[in-house]
PDB file of N, CA and C in Angstrom:
ATOM      1  N   MET A 286     -73.991 194.407 -18.673  1.00 68.00           N
ATOM      2  CA  MET A 286     -74.797 194.550 -19.756  1.00 68.00           C
ATOM      3  C   MET A 286     -75.805 195.637 -19.763  1.00 68.00           C
ATOM      4  N   GLN A 287     -76.485 195.616 -18.609  1.00 80.00           N
ATOM      5  CA  GLN A 287     -77.404 196.656 -18.374  1.00 80.00           C
ATOM      6  C   GLN A 287     -76.752 198.137 -18.103  1.00 80.00           C
ATOM      7  N   VAL A 288     -75.547 198.061 -17.672  1.00 74.00           N
ATOM      8  CA  VAL A 288     -74.862 199.476 -17.255  1.00 74.00           C
ATOM      9  C   VAL A 288     -74.397 200.193 -18.913  1.00 74.00           C
ATOM     10  N   ASP A 289     -73.863 199.257 -19.557  1.00 72.00           N
ATOM     11  CA  ASP A 289     -73.525 199.376 -20.959  1.00 72.00           C
ATOM     12  C   ASP A 289     -74.477 199.971 -21.822  1.00 72.00           C
ATOM     13  N   THR A 290     -76.015 199.451 -21.752  1.00 80.00           N
ATOM     14  CA  THR A 290     -76.993 199.990 -22.436  1.00 80.00           C
ATOM     15  C   THR A 290     -77.331 201.101 -21.954  1.00 80.00           C
ATOM     16  N   TYR A 291     -77.501 201.062 -20.556  1.00 80.00           N
ATOM     17  CA  TYR A 291     -77.751 202.476 -19.927  1.00 80.00           C
ATOM     18  C   TYR A 291     -76.906 203.764 -20.272  1.00 80.00           C
ATOM     19  N   LEU A 292     -75.892 203.464 -20.465  1.00 77.00           N
ATOM     20  CA  LEU A 292     -74.568 204.340 -20.776  1.00 77.00           C
ATOM     21  C   LEU A 292     -74.843 204.715 -22.047  1.00 77.00           C
ATOM     22  N   ALA A 293     -75.274 203.821 -23.216  1.00 79.00           N
ATOM     23  CA  ALA A 293     -75.345 204.275 -24.636  1.00 79.00           C
ATOM     24  C   ALA A 293     -76.699 204.936 -24.839  1.00 79.00           C
ATOM     25  N   CYS A 294     -77.672 204.883 -24.235  1.00 85.00           N
ATOM     26  CA  CYS A 294     -78.931 205.361 -23.994  1.00 85.00           C
ATOM     27  C   CYS A 294     -78.983 206.870 -23.631  1.00 85.00           C
ATOM     28  N   GLY A 295     -78.170 206.900 -22.531  1.00 82.00           N
ATOM     29  CA  GLY A 295     -77.963 208.089 -21.834  1.00 82.00           C
ATOM     30  C   GLY A 295     -77.368 209.035 -22.779  1.00 82.00           C
ATOM     31  N   LEU A 296     -75.886 208.521 -23.456  1.00 82.00           N
ATOM     32  CA  LEU A 296     -75.289 209.319 -24.314  1.00 82.00           C
ATOM     33  C   LEU A 296     -76.013 209.852 -25.593  1.00 82.00           C
ATOM     34  N   LEU A 297     -76.936 208.723 -26.024  1.00 87.00           N
ATOM     35  CA  LEU A 297     -77.662 209.160 -27.329  1.00 87.00           C
ATOM     36  C   LEU A 297     -78.896 210.073 -26.843  1.00 87.00           C
ATOM     37  N   THR A 298     -79.478 210.127 -25.750  1.00 87.00           N
ATOM     38  CA  THR A 298     -80.343 211.021 -25.545  1.00 87.00           C
ATOM     39  C   THR A 298     -79.851 212.603 -25.529  1.00 87.00           C
ATOM     40  N   GLU A 299     -78.887 212.696 -24.735  1.00 85.00           N
ATOM     41  CA  GLU A 299     -78.057 213.931 -24.492  1.00 85.00           C
ATOM     42  C   GLU A 299     -77.556 214.285 -25.745  1.00 85.00           C
ATOM     43  N   ALA A 300     -77.059 213.664 -26.747  1.00 86.00           N
ATOM     44  CA  ALA A 300     -76.964 214.131 -28.099  1.00 86.00           C
ATOM     45  C   ALA A 300     -78.054 214.347 -28.874  1.00 86.00           C
ATOM     46  N   LEU A 301     -79.177 213.906 -28.898  1.00 89.00           N
ATOM     47  CA  LEU A 301     -80.327 214.198 -29.492  1.00 89.00           C
ATOM     48  C   LEU A 301     -80.656 215.454 -28.980  1.00 89.00           C
ATOM     49  N   ASN A 302     -80.822 215.497 -27.424  1.00 88.00           N
ATOM     50  CA  ASN A 302     -81.180 216.827 -26.894  1.00 88.00           C
ATOM     51  C   ASN A 302     -80.615 218.018 -27.301  1.00 88.00           C
ATOM     52  N   ARG A 303     -79.320 217.603 -27.653  1.00 84.00           N
ATOM     53  CA  ARG A 303     -78.465 219.059 -27.735  1.00 84.00           C
ATOM     54  C   ARG A 303     -78.548 219.485 -29.432  1.00 84.00           C
ATOM     55  N   MET A 304     -79.149 218.482 -30.359  1.00 85.00           N
ATOM     56  CA  MET A 304     -79.096 218.695 -31.633  1.00 85.00           C
ATOM     57  C   MET A 304     -80.294 219.616 -32.169  1.00 85.00           C
ATOM     58  N   ILE A 305     -80.994 219.922 -31.081  1.00 83.00           N
ATOM     59  CA  ILE A 305     -82.254 220.608 -31.428  1.00 83.00           C
ATOM     60  C   ILE A 305     -83.087 220.012 -32.802  1.00 83.00           C
ATOM     61  N   ASP A 306     -83.102 220.697 -33.771  1.00 84.00           N
ATOM     62  CA  ASP A 306     -84.025 220.411 -34.788  1.00 84.00           C
ATOM     63  C   ASP A 306     -82.971 219.708 -35.891  1.00 84.00           C
ATOM     64  N   THR A 307     -81.972 219.644 -35.745  1.00 82.00           N
ATOM     65  CA  THR A 307     -80.911 219.244 -36.920  1.00 82.00           C
ATOM     66  C   THR A 307     -80.804 217.926 -36.954  1.00 82.00           C
ATOM     67  N   PHE A 308     -81.562 216.900 -37.139  1.00 85.00           N
ATOM     68  CA  PHE A 308     -81.340 215.515 -36.957  1.00 85.00           C
ATOM     69  C   PHE A 308     -80.710 214.769 -38.447  1.00 85.00           C
ATOM     70  N   VAL A 309     -79.333 214.800 -38.356  1.00 88.00           N
ATOM     71  CA  VAL A 309     -78.641 214.692 -39.510  1.00 88.00           C
ATOM     72  C   VAL A 309     -77.619 213.551 -38.746  1.00 88.00           C
ATOM     73  N   ARG A 310     -77.577 212.314 -39.450  1.00 86.00           N
ATOM     74  CA  ARG A 310     -76.816 211.060 -39.233  1.00 86.00           C
ATOM     75  C   ARG A 310     -75.347 211.789 -38.802  1.00 86.00           C
ATOM     76  N   ASP A 311     -74.722 212.452 -39.393  1.00 84.00           N
ATOM     77  CA  ASP A 311     -73.269 212.802 -39.582  1.00 84.00           C
ATOM     78  C   ASP A 311     -73.114 213.909 -38.198  1.00 84.00           C
ATOM     79  N   TYR A 312     -74.060 214.638 -38.200  1.00 84.00           N
ATOM     80  CA  TYR A 312     -73.952 215.764 -37.033  1.00 84.00           C
ATOM     81  C   TYR A 312     -74.383 215.013 -35.759  1.00 84.00           C
ATOM     82  N   LEU A 313     -74.910 213.835 -35.673  1.00 86.00           N
ATOM     83  CA  LEU A 313     -75.265 212.965 -34.569  1.00 86.00           C
ATOM     84  C   LEU A 313     -73.959 212.614 -34.099  1.00 86.00           C
ATOM     85  N   ILE A 314     -73.403 211.814 -34.981  1.00 81.00           N
ATOM     86  CA  ILE A 314     -71.972 211.025 -34.523  1.00 81.00           C
ATOM     87  C   ILE A 314     -70.850 212.236 -34.223  1.00 81.00           C
ATOM     88  N   GLU A 315     -71.055 213.336 -34.532  1.00 79.00           N
ATOM     89  CA  GLU A 315     -70.044 214.726 -34.526  1.00 79.00           C
ATOM     90  C   GLU A 315     -70.608 214.904 -32.803  1.00 79.00           C
ATOM     91  N   ARG A 316     -71.751 214.919 -32.516  1.00 81.00           N
ATOM     92  CA  ARG A 316     -72.088 215.230 -31.180  1.00 81.00           C
ATOM     93  C   ARG A 316     -71.865 213.982 -30.111  1.00 81.00           C
ATOM     94  N   LEU A 317     -71.883 212.932 -30.569  1.00 79.00           N
ATOM     95  CA  LEU A 317     -71.519 211.885 -29.688  1.00 79.00           C
ATOM     96  C   LEU A 317     -69.902 211.811 -29.439  1.00 79.00           C
ATOM     97  N   GLU A 318     -69.439 212.243 -30.443  1.00 76.00           N
ATOM     98  CA  GLU A 318     -67.991 212.123 -30.182  1.00 76.00           C
ATOM     99  C   GLU A 318     -67.411 213.035 -29.349  1.00 76.00           C
ATOM    100  N   GLY A 319     -67.996 214.201 -28.795  1.00 72.00           N
ATOM    101  CA  GLY A 319     -67.509 215.192 -27.777  1.00 72.00           C
ATOM    102  C   GLY A 319     -68.268 215.084 -26.399  1.00 72.00           C
ATOM    103  N   LEU A 320     -69.266 214.164 -26.447  1.00 75.00           N
ATOM    104  CA  LEU A 320     -69.968 213.891 -25.221  1.00 75.00           C
ATOM    105  C   LEU A 320     -69.310 213.326 -23.933  1.00 75.00           C
ATOM    106  N   PRO A 321     -68.846 212.077 -24.325  1.00 68.00           N
ATOM    107  CA  PRO A 321     -68.421 211.292 -23.125  1.00 68.00           C
ATOM    108  C   PRO A 321     -67.720 211.650 -22.187  1.00 68.00           C
ATOM    109  N   GLU A 322     -66.508 212.685 -22.495  1.00 64.00           N
ATOM    110  CA  GLU A 322     -65.680 213.174 -21.444  1.00 64.00           C
ATOM    111  C   GLU A 322     -66.255 214.375 -20.691  1.00 64.00           C
ATOM    112  N   HIS A 323     -67.547 214.726 -20.872  1.00 65.00           N
ATOM    113  CA  HIS A 323     -68.144 216.028 -20.177  1.00 65.00           C
ATOM    114  C   HIS A 323     -69.109 215.609 -19.462  1.00 65.00           C
ATOM    115  N   LEU A 324     -69.696 214.117 -19.213  1.00 64.00           N
ATOM    116  CA  LEU A 324     -70.930 213.994 -18.868  1.00 64.00           C
ATOM    117  C   LEU A 324     -70.567 213.071 -17.492  1.00 64.00           C
ATOM    118  N   LEU A 325     -71.273 213.028 -16.482  1.00 56.00           N
ATOM    119  CA  LEU A 325     -71.203 212.478 -15.177  1.00 56.00           C
ATOM    120  C   LEU A 325     -71.511 210.971 -15.303  1.00 56.00           C
ATOM    121  N   LEU A 326     -72.329 210.609 -16.052  1.00 54.00           N
ATOM    122  CA  LEU A 326     -72.933 209.284 -16.284  1.00 54.00           C
ATOM    123  C   LEU A 326     -72.175 208.134 -16.899  1.00 54.00           C
ATOM    124  N   THR A 327     -70.872 208.581 -17.062  1.00 50.00           N
ATOM    125  CA  THR A 327     -69.808 207.590 -17.541  1.00 50.00           C
ATOM    126  C   THR A 327     -68.782 207.273 -16.243  1.00 50.00           C
ATOM    127  N   GLY A 328     -69.625 207.149 -15.013  1.00 56.00           N
ATOM    128  CA  GLY A 328     -68.929 206.581 -13.833  1.00 56.00           C
ATOM    129  C   GLY A 328     -68.021 205.401 -13.743  1.00 56.00           C
ATOM    130  N   TYR A 329     -68.610 204.329 -14.543  1.00 63.00           N
ATOM    131  CA  TYR A 329     -67.989 202.948 -14.606  1.00 63.00           C
ATOM    132  C   TYR A 329     -66.842 203.127 -15.388  1.00 63.00           C
ATOM    133  N   TYR A 330     -66.877 203.960 -16.270  1.00 64.00           N
ATOM    134  CA  TYR A 330     -65.736 204.058 -17.215  1.00 64.00           C
ATOM    135  C   TYR A 330     -65.095 205.434 -17.093  1.00 64.00           C
ATOM    136  N   PRO A 331     -64.087 205.511 -16.229  1.00 62.00           N
ATOM    137  CA  PRO A 331     -63.344 206.876 -15.861  1.00 62.00           C
ATOM    138  C   PRO A 331     -62.601 207.383 -16.763  1.00 62.00           C
ATOM    139  N   HIS A 332     -62.463 206.645 -17.954  1.00 61.00           N
ATOM    140  CA  HIS A 332     -61.598 207.328 -19.109  1.00 61.00           C
ATOM    141  C   HIS A 332     -62.121 207.173 -20.408  1.00 61.00           C
ATOM    142  N   LEU A 333     -63.519 207.472 -20.274  1.00 65.00           N
ATOM    143  CA  LEU A 333     -64.198 207.365 -21.416  1.00 65.00           C
ATOM    144  C   LEU A 333     -64.268 208.400 -22.342  1.00 65.00           C
ATOM    145  N   THR A 334     -63.644 208.370 -23.459  1.00 65.00           N
ATOM    146  CA  THR A 334     -63.402 209.477 -24.510  1.00 65.00           C
ATOM    147  C   THR A 334     -63.799 209.138 -26.056  1.00 65.00           C
ATOM    148  N   LEU A 335     -64.158 210.010 -26.644  1.00 67.00           N
ATOM    149  CA  LEU A 335     -64.409 209.716 -28.227  1.00 67.00           C
ATOM    150  C   LEU A 335     -63.371 210.763 -28.794  1.00 67.00           C
ATOM    151  N   GLY A 336     -63.028 210.571 -30.058  1.00 66.00           N
ATOM    152  CA  GLY A 336     -62.321 211.586 -30.785  1.00 66.00           C
ATOM    153  C   GLY A 336     -62.775 211.430 -32.245  1.00 66.00           C
ATOM    154  N   THR A 337     -62.509 212.346 -32.745  1.00 69.00           N
ATOM    155  CA  THR A 337     -62.604 212.519 -34.309  1.00 69.00           C
ATOM    156  C   THR A 337     -62.294 211.065 -35.029  1.00 69.00           C
ATOM    157  N   GLY A 338     -63.263 210.386 -35.777  1.00 69.00           N
ATOM    158  CA  GLY A 338     -62.658 209.304 -36.540  1.00 69.00           C
ATOM    159  C   GLY A 338     -62.618 207.915 -35.621  1.00 69.00           C
ATOM    160  N   GLN A 339     -62.777 208.044 -34.087  1.00 67.00           N
ATOM    161  CA  GLN A 339     -62.520 207.105 -33.267  1.00 67.00           C
ATOM    162  C   GLN A 339     -63.839 206.157 -32.889  1.00 67.00           C
ATOM    163  N   ARG A 340     -63.924 204.938 -33.053  1.00 65.00           N
ATOM    164  CA  ARG A 340     -65.298 204.310 -32.665  1.00 65.00           C
ATOM    165  C   ARG A 340     -64.943 203.332 -31.555  1.00 65.00           C
ATOM    166  N   PHE A 341     -63.850 203.522 -30.776  1.00 67.00           N
ATOM    167  CA  PHE A 341     -64.137 202.772 -29.541  1.00 67.00           C
ATOM    168  C   PHE A 341     -63.763 203.611 -28.503  1.00 67.00           C
ATOM    169  N   ALA A 342     -64.816 203.852 -27.454  1.00 64.00           N
ATOM    170  CA  ALA A 342     -64.589 204.744 -26.604  1.00 64.00           C
ATOM    171  C   ALA A 342     -63.700 204.445 -25.424  1.00 64.00           C
ATOM    172  N   SER A 343     -63.823 203.241 -24.962  1.00 65.00           N
ATOM    173  CA  SER A 343     -63.011 202.879 -23.721  1.00 65.00           C
ATOM    174  C   SER A 343     -61.867 202.082 -24.637  1.00 65.00           C
ATOM    175  N   LYS A 344     -60.427 202.598 -24.186  1.00 71.00           N
ATOM    176  CA  LYS A 344     -59.365 202.361 -24.604  1.00 71.00           C
ATOM    177  C   LYS A 344     -58.340 201.387 -23.744  1.00 71.00           C
ATOM    178  N   GLY A 345     -58.951 200.843 -22.869  1.00 77.00           N
ATOM    179  CA  GLY A 345     -58.314 200.166 -21.614  1.00 77.00           C
ATOM    180  C   GLY A 345     -59.005 199.385 -20.723  1.00 77.00           C
ATOM    181  N   GLY A 346     -58.493 199.083 -19.664  1.00 80.00           N
ATOM    182  CA  GLY A 346     -59.266 198.060 -18.844  1.00 80.00           C
ATOM    183  C   GLY A 346     -58.572 197.644 -17.521  1.00 80.00           C
ATOM    184  N   TYR A 347     -59.020 197.228 -16.565  1.00 82.00           N
ATOM    185  CA  TYR A 347     -58.811 196.619 -15.565  1.00 82.00           C
ATOM    186  C   TYR A 347     -58.507 195.030 -15.571  1.00 82.00           C
ATOM    187  N   ILE A 348     -57.320 194.604 -14.814  1.00 87.00           N
ATOM    188  CA  ILE A 348     -57.030 193.053 -14.581  1.00 87.00           C
ATOM    189  C   ILE A 348     -57.929 192.916 -13.277  1.00 87.00           C
ATOM    190  N   VAL A 349     -58.841 191.908 -13.305  1.00 88.00           N
ATOM    191  CA  VAL A 349     -59.578 191.549 -12.124  1.00 88.00           C
ATOM    192  C   VAL A 349     -59.690 190.355 -11.980  1.00 88.00           C
ATOM    193  N   ARG A 350     -59.892 190.032 -10.492  1.00 90.00           N
ATOM    194  CA  ARG A 350     -59.861 188.565 -10.193  1.00 90.00           C
ATOM    195  C   ARG A 350     -61.141 188.482  -9.187  1.00 90.00           C
ATOM    196  N   PHE A 351     -61.531 187.529  -8.628  1.00 91.00           N
ATOM    197  CA  PHE A 351     -62.377 187.296  -7.593  1.00 91.00           C
ATOM    198  C   PHE A 351     -61.572 187.621  -6.028  1.00 91.00           C
ATOM    199  N   ALA A 352     -62.363 188.010  -5.326  1.00 90.00           N
ATOM    200  CA  ALA A 352     -61.738 188.240  -3.995  1.00 90.00           C
ATOM    201  C   ALA A 352     -61.752 187.121  -3.402  1.00 90.00           C
ATOM    202  N   GLY A 353     -62.841 186.172  -3.401  1.00 87.00           N
ATOM    203  CA  GLY A 353     -62.641 184.853  -2.562  1.00 87.00           C
ATOM    204  C   GLY A 353     -63.064 183.858  -3.077  1.00 87.00           C
ATOM    205  N   PRO A 354     -62.774 182.592  -2.687  1.00 89.00           N
ATOM    206  CA  PRO A 354     -63.458 181.284  -3.403  1.00 89.00           C
ATOM    207  C   PRO A 354     -64.967 181.324  -3.722  1.00 89.00           C
ATOM    208  N   GLU A 355     -65.744 182.069  -3.093  1.00 87.00           N
ATOM    209  CA  GLU A 355     -67.263 182.145  -3.254  1.00 87.00           C
ATOM    210  C   GLU A 355     -67.419 182.818  -4.478  1.00 87.00           C
ATOM    211  N   GLY A 356     -66.702 183.800  -5.136  1.00 82.00           N
ATOM    212  CA  GLY A 356     -66.690 184.467  -6.583  1.00 82.00           C
ATOM    213  C   GLY A 356     -67.845 185.327  -6.588  1.00 82.00           C
ATOM    214  N   THR A 357     -68.225 186.200  -5.383  1.00 85.00           N
ATOM    215  CA  THR A 357     -69.229 186.915  -5.645  1.00 85.00           C
ATOM    216  C   THR A 357     -68.535 188.542  -5.597  1.00 85.00           C
ATOM    217  N   ARG A 358     -67.365 188.937  -5.488  1.00 86.00           N
ATOM    218  CA  ARG A 358     -66.978 190.230  -5.425  1.00 86.00           C
ATOM    219  C   ARG A 358     -65.369 190.077  -6.245  1.00 86.00           C
ATOM    220  N   LEU A 359     -65.470 191.102  -7.091  1.00 87.00           N
ATOM    221  CA  LEU A 359     -64.335 191.673  -8.190  1.00 87.00           C
ATOM    222  C   LEU A 359     -63.375 192.320  -7.347  1.00 87.00           C
ATOM    223  N   VAL A 360     -62.110 192.365  -7.494  1.00 89.00           N
ATOM    224  CA  VAL A 360     -61.056 193.238  -6.854  1.00 89.00           C
ATOM    225  C   VAL A 360     -60.042 193.550  -8.094  1.00 89.00           C
ATOM    226  N   ALA A 361     -59.647 194.621  -8.400  1.00 87.00           N
ATOM    227  CA  ALA A 361     -58.528 195.116  -9.531  1.00 87.00           C
ATOM    228  C   ALA A 361     -57.320 194.482  -9.182  1.00 87.00           C
ATOM    229  N   ASP A 362     -56.513 193.960  -9.933  1.00 88.00           N
ATOM    230  CA  ASP A 362     -55.175 193.269  -9.725  1.00 88.00           C
ATOM    231  C   ASP A 362     -54.026 194.581  -9.600  1.00 88.00           C
ATOM    232  N   ARG A 363     -54.381 195.458 -10.776  1.00 86.00           N
ATOM    233  CA  ARG A 363     -53.587 196.564 -11.033  1.00 86.00           C
ATOM    234  C   ARG A 363     -54.412 197.764 -11.333  1.00 86.00           C
ATOM    235  N   ASP A 364     -53.476 198.823 -11.719  1.00 86.00           N
ATOM    236  CA  ASP A 364     -54.175 199.908 -12.354  1.00 86.00           C
ATOM    237  C   ASP A 364     -54.840 199.883 -13.731  1.00 86.00           C
ATOM    238  N   TRP A 365     -55.472 200.801 -14.046  1.00 81.00           N
ATOM    239  CA  TRP A 365     -55.951 201.303 -15.400  1.00 81.00           C
ATOM    240  C   TRP A 365     -54.844 200.634 -16.239  1.00 81.00           C
ATOM    241  N   LEU A 366     -55.102 199.983 -17.435  1.00 82.00           N
ATOM    242  CA  LEU A 366     -53.981 199.410 -18.287  1.00 82.00           C
ATOM    243  C   LEU A 366     -54.808 200.110 -19.890  1.00 82.00           C
ATOM    244  N   VAL A 367     -53.634 200.413 -20.612  1.00 80.00           N
ATOM    245  CA  VAL A 367     -53.923 200.581 -21.905  1.00 80.00           C
ATOM    246  C   VAL A 367     -52.967 199.961 -22.776  1.00 80.00           C
ATOM    247  N   PRO A 368     -53.419 199.408 -23.917  1.00 75.00           N
ATOM    248  CA  PRO A 368     -52.690 198.392 -24.633  1.00 75.00           C
ATOM    249  C   PRO A 368     -51.921 199.200 -25.642  1.00 75.00           C
TER     250      PRO A 368
END
């Protein structure tokens, strides 16, 4: 949850910095739609993109399992899946 919050705050900060003095809600959404695919801070989500009218940035995921019985490390069972 901390990584998701950090990512959201980082995207919002970057969008606000690029808006200069034009603080309008619709323009903010438009700026946010184009940012994720151009930033490095989306490392946890390698396929993170937004498009016009889309409100879900991550459109897939990994199926994971615990690596051992102690349950401290996750490993991916397969590649990135998109429903």
